[in-house]
Coordinates of C-alpha atoms and ligand atoms in Angstrom, one line a residue:
X1 CA 172.3 161.2 -91.2
X2 CA 171.0 158.6 -89.2
X3 CA 167.2 158.6 -87.8
X4 CA 167.0 156.9 -84.5
X5 CA 163.4 155.6 -84.3
X6 CA 161.6 155.2 -81.0
X7 CA 161.4 151.7 -79.6
X8 CA 157.6 151.3 -80.1
X9 CA 157.9 152.5 -84.2
X10 CA 155.4 149.8 -86.1
X11 CA 157.1 148.5 -89.0
X12 CA 154.5 150.2 -91.2
X13 CA 156.0 153.7 -90.3
X14 CA 159.4 152.7 -90.7
X15 CA 158.2 151.2 -94.2
X16 CA 156.6 154.6 -95.0
X17 CA 159.7 156.9 -94.1
X18 CA 162.1 154.8 -95.7
X19 CA 159.9 154.6 -99.3
X20 CA 159.8 158.8 -98.7
X21 CA 163.4 158.8 -98.4
X22 CA 164.5 156.7 -101.0
X23 CA 162.1 158.5 -103.4
X24 CA 164.5 161.1 -102.6
X25 CA 167.2 159.6 -104.3
X26 CA 169.1 158.5 -101.0
X27 CA 169.7 155.0 -100.2
X28 CA 168.3 153.7 -96.2
X29 CA 170.3 151.3 -94.1
X30 CA 168.3 149.8 -91.7
X31 CA 170.1 148.7 -88.6
X32 CA 167.9 146.8 -85.8
X33 CA 169.1 146.2 -82.4
X34 CA 167.0 144.5 -79.5
X35 CA 165.5 148.1 -78.6
X36 CA 166.1 150.6 -80.8
X37 CA 166.0 150.9 -84.9
X38 CA 168.6 153.0 -86.8
X39 CA 168.0 154.3 -90.4
X40 CA 170.8 155.1 -91.7
X41 CA 170.7 157.4 -94.9
X42 CA 173.3 157.3 -97.4
X43 CA 173.3 159.4 -100.5
X44 CA 173.1 163.5 -100.7
X45 CA 171.7 164.4 -97.5
X46 CA 172.9 167.9 -97.8
X47 CA 169.6 168.9 -99.2
X48 CA 167.5 167.6 -95.9
X49 CA 167.0 169.7 -92.7
X50 CA 167.3 167.4 -89.3
X51 CA 164.0 169.5 -87.7
X52 CA 162.2 169.1 -90.6
X53 CA 162.9 165.1 -91.0
X54 CA 162.4 164.9 -87.2
X55 CA 158.8 166.3 -87.4
X56 CA 157.9 164.4 -90.1
X57 CA 156.9 161.4 -88.0
X58 CA 155.8 161.1 -84.5
X59 CA 157.7 157.7 -84.0
X60 CA 161.2 159.5 -84.9
X61 CA 163.1 159.8 -81.7
X62 CA 166.6 161.8 -83.0
X63 CA 167.9 162.6 -86.0
X64 CA 171.4 163.0 -86.0
X65 CA 173.9 164.1 -88.6
X66 CA 176.8 162.2 -89.1
X67 CA 180.5 164.5 -88.7
X68 CA 182.5 161.4 -90.2
X69 CA 182.8 161.3 -94.1
X70 CA 182.7 157.1 -93.5
X71 CA 179.0 156.2 -93.1
X72 CA 178.7 152.3 -93.6
X73 CA 181.5 151.8 -91.6
X74 CA 180.4 154.4 -88.6
X75 CA 179.8 152.9 -85.4
X76 CA 176.6 155.5 -85.3
X77 CA 175.0 154.0 -88.3
X78 CA 175.4 150.7 -86.9
X79 CA 176.1 150.3 -83.1
X80 CA 176.6 146.6 -82.6
X81 CA 179.6 145.1 -83.4
X82 CA 180.1 143.7 -86.9
X83 CA 180.8 139.6 -86.4
X84 CA 182.6 138.4 -90.0
X85 CA 182.0 134.6 -90.2
X86 CA 184.5 132.6 -92.0
X87 CA 183.5 128.9 -92.4
X88 CA 182.5 129.1 -88.4
X89 CA 185.4 131.3 -87.4
X90 CA 184.0 134.3 -85.9
X91 CA 185.7 137.7 -85.6
X92 CA 184.5 140.6 -83.8
X93 CA 181.6 141.2 -81.3
X94 CA 184.2 139.6 -78.4
X95 CA 185.2 136.7 -80.8
X96 CA 188.9 136.6 -81.7
X97 CA 190.6 135.4 -84.6
X98 CA 194.3 134.1 -85.0
X99 CA 195.8 133.8 -88.3
X100 CA 199.2 132.4 -89.4
X101 CA 201.6 131.3 -91.5
X102 CA 204.6 132.1 -93.9
X103 CA 204.9 135.4 -95.0
X104 CA 205.0 133.6 -99.1
X105 CA 204.0 130.2 -100.1
X106 CA 207.5 128.8 -101.2
X107 CA 206.8 125.2 -101.6
X108 CA 204.6 122.2 -100.8
X109 CA 206.9 121.0 -98.2
X110 CA 207.0 124.5 -96.6
X111 CA 203.4 125.4 -96.8
X112 CA 202.0 122.2 -95.5
X113 CA 204.8 121.6 -92.6
X114 CA 203.7 125.3 -91.2
X115 CA 200.3 124.5 -92.0
X116 CA 200.2 121.8 -89.7
X117 CA 202.2 123.1 -86.9
X118 CA 200.2 126.3 -86.8
X119 CA 196.8 124.3 -86.8
X120 CA 198.1 122.6 -84.1
X121 CA 198.9 125.5 -82.1
X122 CA 195.6 126.8 -82.4
X123 CA 195.6 129.2 -85.5
X124 CA 192.0 129.6 -87.1
X125 CA 193.4 130.4 -90.4
X126 CA 196.3 130.3 -92.7
X127 CA 198.1 132.9 -94.3
X128 CA 200.6 133.1 -97.0
X129 CA 201.5 134.9 -99.8
X130 CA 201.0 134.1 -103.8
X131 CA 201.6 137.4 -105.4
X132 CA 204.2 139.6 -103.2
X133 CA 204.2 143.3 -102.9
X134 CA 208.1 143.8 -103.1
X135 CA 209.5 146.4 -102.6
X136 CA 212.5 145.4 -105.1
X137 CA 211.3 144.0 -108.5
X138 CA 214.2 141.5 -108.5
X139 CA 213.1 140.1 -105.3
X140 CA 210.9 136.5 -105.0
X141 CA 207.6 137.8 -106.2
X142 CA 205.7 134.7 -104.9
X143 CA 204.4 131.3 -106.9
X144 CA 201.2 133.1 -108.0
X145 CA 198.7 130.8 -109.1
X146 CA 201.2 127.5 -108.3
X147 CA 200.9 129.3 -104.6
X148 CA 197.1 129.2 -104.4
X149 CA 196.9 125.6 -105.2
X150 CA 199.4 125.0 -102.3
X151 CA 197.1 127.1 -100.2
X152 CA 194.1 125.3 -101.3
X153 CA 195.8 121.8 -100.7
X154 CA 197.1 123.2 -97.1
X155 CA 193.3 123.9 -96.4
X156 CA 192.0 120.3 -97.7
X157 CA 195.3 119.0 -95.2
X158 CA 194.3 120.9 -92.3
X159 CA 190.6 122.2 -92.4
X160 CA 191.8 125.7 -92.1
X161 CA 190.6 128.6 -94.2
X162 CA 193.1 130.3 -96.1
X163 CA 193.8 134.1 -96.9
X164 CA 196.0 135.5 -99.3
X165 CA 196.9 138.9 -101.0
X166 CA 195.5 139.9 -103.7
X167 CA 197.3 143.1 -105.9
X168 CA 195.3 143.8 -109.1
X169 CA 191.3 143.7 -110.0
X170 CA 192.0 141.5 -112.8
X171 CA 192.9 139.0 -110.4
X172 CA 189.8 138.6 -107.9
X173 CA 188.0 136.0 -110.0
X174 CA 191.1 133.5 -110.2
X175 CA 192.3 134.8 -106.3
X176 CA 188.4 134.5 -105.2
X177 CA 187.8 130.6 -106.5
X178 CA 190.9 129.3 -104.5
X179 CA 190.8 131.2 -101.4
X180 CA 188.4 132.2 -98.2
X181 CA 189.9 135.8 -97.5
X182 CA 191.0 138.4 -99.8
X183 CA 193.8 140.3 -98.4
X184 CA 194.5 143.9 -99.2
X185 CA 197.9 145.0 -98.1
X186 CA 199.0 148.2 -96.9
X187 CA 200.7 149.3 -100.2
X188 CA 197.2 149.0 -101.9
X189 CA 194.9 150.6 -99.1
X190 CA 194.2 153.0 -101.7
X191 CA 194.0 151.2 -104.7
X192 CA 190.5 152.3 -105.3
X193 CA 189.8 149.9 -108.4
X194 CA 190.8 147.2 -106.3
X195 CA 188.7 148.0 -103.1
X196 CA 185.8 148.5 -105.8
X197 CA 186.6 145.0 -107.4
X198 CA 186.7 142.9 -103.8
X199 CA 183.4 145.1 -102.7
X200 CA 181.6 143.4 -105.8
X201 CA 182.9 139.9 -104.1
X202 CA 181.1 137.5 -101.5
X203 CA 184.6 136.8 -99.7
X204 CA 185.3 138.8 -96.4
X205 CA 188.2 141.2 -96.9
X206 CA 191.2 141.7 -94.6
X207 CA 192.2 145.4 -95.2
X208 CA 195.6 146.5 -93.8
X209 CA 196.4 150.0 -92.7
X210 CA 198.5 151.7 -95.1
X211 CA 202.2 152.7 -94.3
X212 CA 201.1 156.3 -94.1
X213 CA 197.6 156.1 -93.9
X214 CA 195.5 158.0 -91.0
X215 CA 192.8 156.0 -89.2
X216 CA 190.1 157.8 -91.4
X217 CA 191.4 157.2 -94.7
X218 CA 191.7 153.2 -93.4
X219 CA 187.8 153.4 -92.5
X220 CA 187.3 155.3 -95.7
X221 CA 189.2 152.4 -97.7
X222 CA 186.7 150.0 -95.8
X223 CA 183.7 152.3 -97.1
X224 CA 185.0 151.6 -100.6
X225 CA 184.3 147.8 -100.2
X226 CA 181.2 148.3 -98.3
X227 CA 179.6 150.5 -100.6
X228 CA 179.9 148.1 -103.3
X229 CA 177.9 145.9 -101.5
X230 CA 180.3 143.7 -99.2
X231 CA 180.0 144.4 -95.6
X232 CA 182.2 141.9 -94.6
X233 CA 185.7 143.6 -94.0
X234 CA 187.9 143.2 -91.1
X235 CA 190.2 146.1 -90.7
X236 CA 194.3 145.3 -89.8
X237 CA 196.7 147.3 -88.2
X238 CA 200.3 146.3 -88.8
X239 CA 202.4 149.7 -88.0
X240 CA 202.5 153.3 -89.8
X241 CA 205.9 155.1 -91.1
X242 CA 207.6 157.4 -88.3
X243 CA 210.5 159.2 -87.9
X244 CA 211.4 155.6 -85.7
X245 CA 213.6 153.3 -87.7
X246 CA 214.6 151.2 -85.0
X247 CA 211.6 148.9 -85.6
X248 CA 210.2 148.4 -89.5
X249 CA 207.1 150.4 -88.5
X250 CA 205.7 152.1 -85.4
X251 CA 202.5 149.9 -84.2
X252 CA 199.6 152.5 -83.6
X253 CA 198.4 150.8 -80.2
X254 CA 196.1 153.8 -80.3
X255 CA 194.3 152.6 -83.5
X256 CA 192.3 150.1 -82.1
X257 CA 190.5 151.9 -79.3
X258 CA 189.9 154.8 -81.8
X259 CA 188.4 152.3 -84.6
X260 CA 186.4 150.8 -82.0
X261 CA 185.1 153.8 -81.5
X262 CA 184.6 155.4 -85.0
X263 CA 183.8 152.0 -86.6
X264 CA 181.9 148.5 -85.8
X265 CA 184.2 146.3 -88.0
X266 CA 186.4 144.0 -86.2
X267 CA 190.0 144.8 -86.1
X268 CA 193.1 142.9 -86.1
X269 CA 196.9 143.5 -85.7
X270 CA 200.1 142.3 -87.1
X271 CA 202.7 142.6 -84.7
X272 CA 205.4 141.4 -87.6
X273 CA 204.9 143.8 -90.1
X274 CA 205.3 146.3 -87.5
X275 CA 208.2 144.8 -85.9
X276 CA 210.4 143.8 -88.4
X277 CA 212.1 141.5 -86.1
X278 CA 210.8 138.4 -84.4
X279 CA 212.0 139.0 -80.8
X280 CA 209.6 141.9 -80.8
X281 CA 206.6 139.8 -81.9
X282 CA 205.3 138.8 -78.9
X283 CA 205.5 141.7 -77.0
X284 CA 203.5 143.6 -79.5
X285 CA 201.4 141.1 -79.9
X286 CA 200.4 140.6 -76.0
X287 CA 200.1 144.9 -75.7
X288 CA 197.3 144.4 -79.1
X289 CA 195.2 141.7 -77.3
X290 CA 195.2 143.5 -74.1
X291 CA 194.3 147.0 -75.9
X292 CA 191.1 144.9 -77.3
X293 CA 192.1 143.9 -80.9
X294 CA 189.9 141.2 -82.3
X295 CA 192.9 139.0 -83.0
X296 CA 196.5 138.9 -84.7
X297 CA 197.9 137.9 -87.9
X298 CA 201.5 136.6 -87.2
X299 CA 204.0 135.0 -89.7
X300 CA 205.4 131.9 -88.8
X301 CA 208.2 130.0 -91.0
X302 CA 209.6 126.5 -90.3
X303 CA 213.3 128.0 -91.4
X304 CA 213.0 131.7 -90.8
X305 CA 216.8 131.5 -91.9
X306 CA 215.6 130.6 -95.2
X307 CA 212.7 132.2 -95.6
X308 CA 212.0 134.0 -99.2
X309 CA 210.6 136.8 -97.6
X310 CA 210.4 138.6 -94.2
X311 CA 212.3 135.6 -92.4
X312 CA 213.8 138.1 -89.9
X313 CA 210.2 138.8 -88.6
X314 CA 209.0 135.0 -88.5
X315 CA 208.3 133.0 -85.7
X316 CA 209.1 129.5 -85.5
X317 CA 206.4 127.7 -84.7
X318 CA 207.2 126.6 -81.0
X319 CA 207.5 130.5 -80.5
X320 CA 204.0 131.0 -82.1
X321 CA 202.6 128.7 -79.8
X322 CA 203.9 129.9 -76.8
X323 CA 202.7 133.4 -78.0
X324 CA 199.3 131.9 -78.7
X325 CA 199.1 130.8 -75.0
X326 CA 199.7 133.8 -73.5
X327 CA 197.6 136.0 -75.4
X328 CA 194.7 133.7 -74.7
X329 CA 195.2 134.8 -71.1
X330 CA 195.4 138.1 -71.5
X331 CA 192.2 137.8 -73.5
X332 CA 190.4 135.9 -70.5
X333 CA 191.6 138.7 -68.3
X334 CA 190.0 141.4 -70.4
X335 CA 186.9 139.1 -70.8
X336 CA 186.6 139.2 -66.7
X337 CA 187.7 142.7 -66.8
X338 CA 184.7 143.6 -69.2
X339 CA 181.8 141.7 -67.0
X340 CA 182.5 143.8 -64.1
Ligands
PEP1 C1 202.2 140.7 -95.7 O1 201.1 140.3 -95.2 O2 202.6 139.6 -96.2 C2 202.3 142.0 -96.4 C3 202.8 142.1 -97.5 O3 202.0 143.0 -95.4 P1 201.9 144.4 -95.5 O4 200.6 144.8 -96.6 O5 201.1 144.9 -94.1 O6 203.2 145.1 -95.7
MN2 MN1 205.5 139.7 -95.0

């Protein structure tokens, strides 16, 4: 349930209402815009009657019962876009974020080389897996803590904050001590113990859509993180599994406007895991930015043929540079178009 206060509602009245609702066991999230104040009620609101609530103060404009199961992540609760700030790099609310790097950290030479290139071509954050969720237990599993150390070194050298995937709740303190953004991968989107644990950190979370997850399930996964106290969630559409097998996954472009309608969190697109092939990464990236995505996460490798994972979908740095130029032109068109 959301209470929309009248524009001139005094603070004392907002506080009185908040205290009254809290005494009924509810948690109240206040969202203050320039011309409005919303009170979002979290908890069991079934006992409340909208008309009675509306009549409980002359300063209440409207009371809305939220139809969706998510609350903290809901656009109704929080009409303005959330802007997540990663050491000065903002994403959401018109700020675009570009993340690039290899699927996995493989060696010092590899990560330093790629970090320097993607930095040169305008990436804001460096990605690199240290713990890899591989389909086969016999495939390269990542350098683990050594990989985290190398990411930290790459950050020291380039100044780029780093993002890496976290797969188990026990590793959260260790991984969070090395990196700036924790990635929850597609395979763990509904690992509720992990979602709760990362929700207890103060790190921004990059939450990828599960292989067969609906948009509502993705937003509910974000709700898990937020309900533990961490509001800094960045969603990521990375393609879903459909009957089509020509590409690795099917990029769901419609998820971008749908999520923007339902939810205030930023949404990135990962064209690399959607396509599975490097030559399709740029067209998908262009479509994503044109459709209003808040940025991209792209796999880049200096020697894709020798990559220990996802080489086939990795761009060489120069191709990433080209992609950056093109998508920035598209972003500029979006900006002009939305100004009219
Ligand atoms: C990755 O980013 O390398 C990855 C494994 O992605 P996803 O979880 O989307 O498959
Ligand atoms: Mn990968």
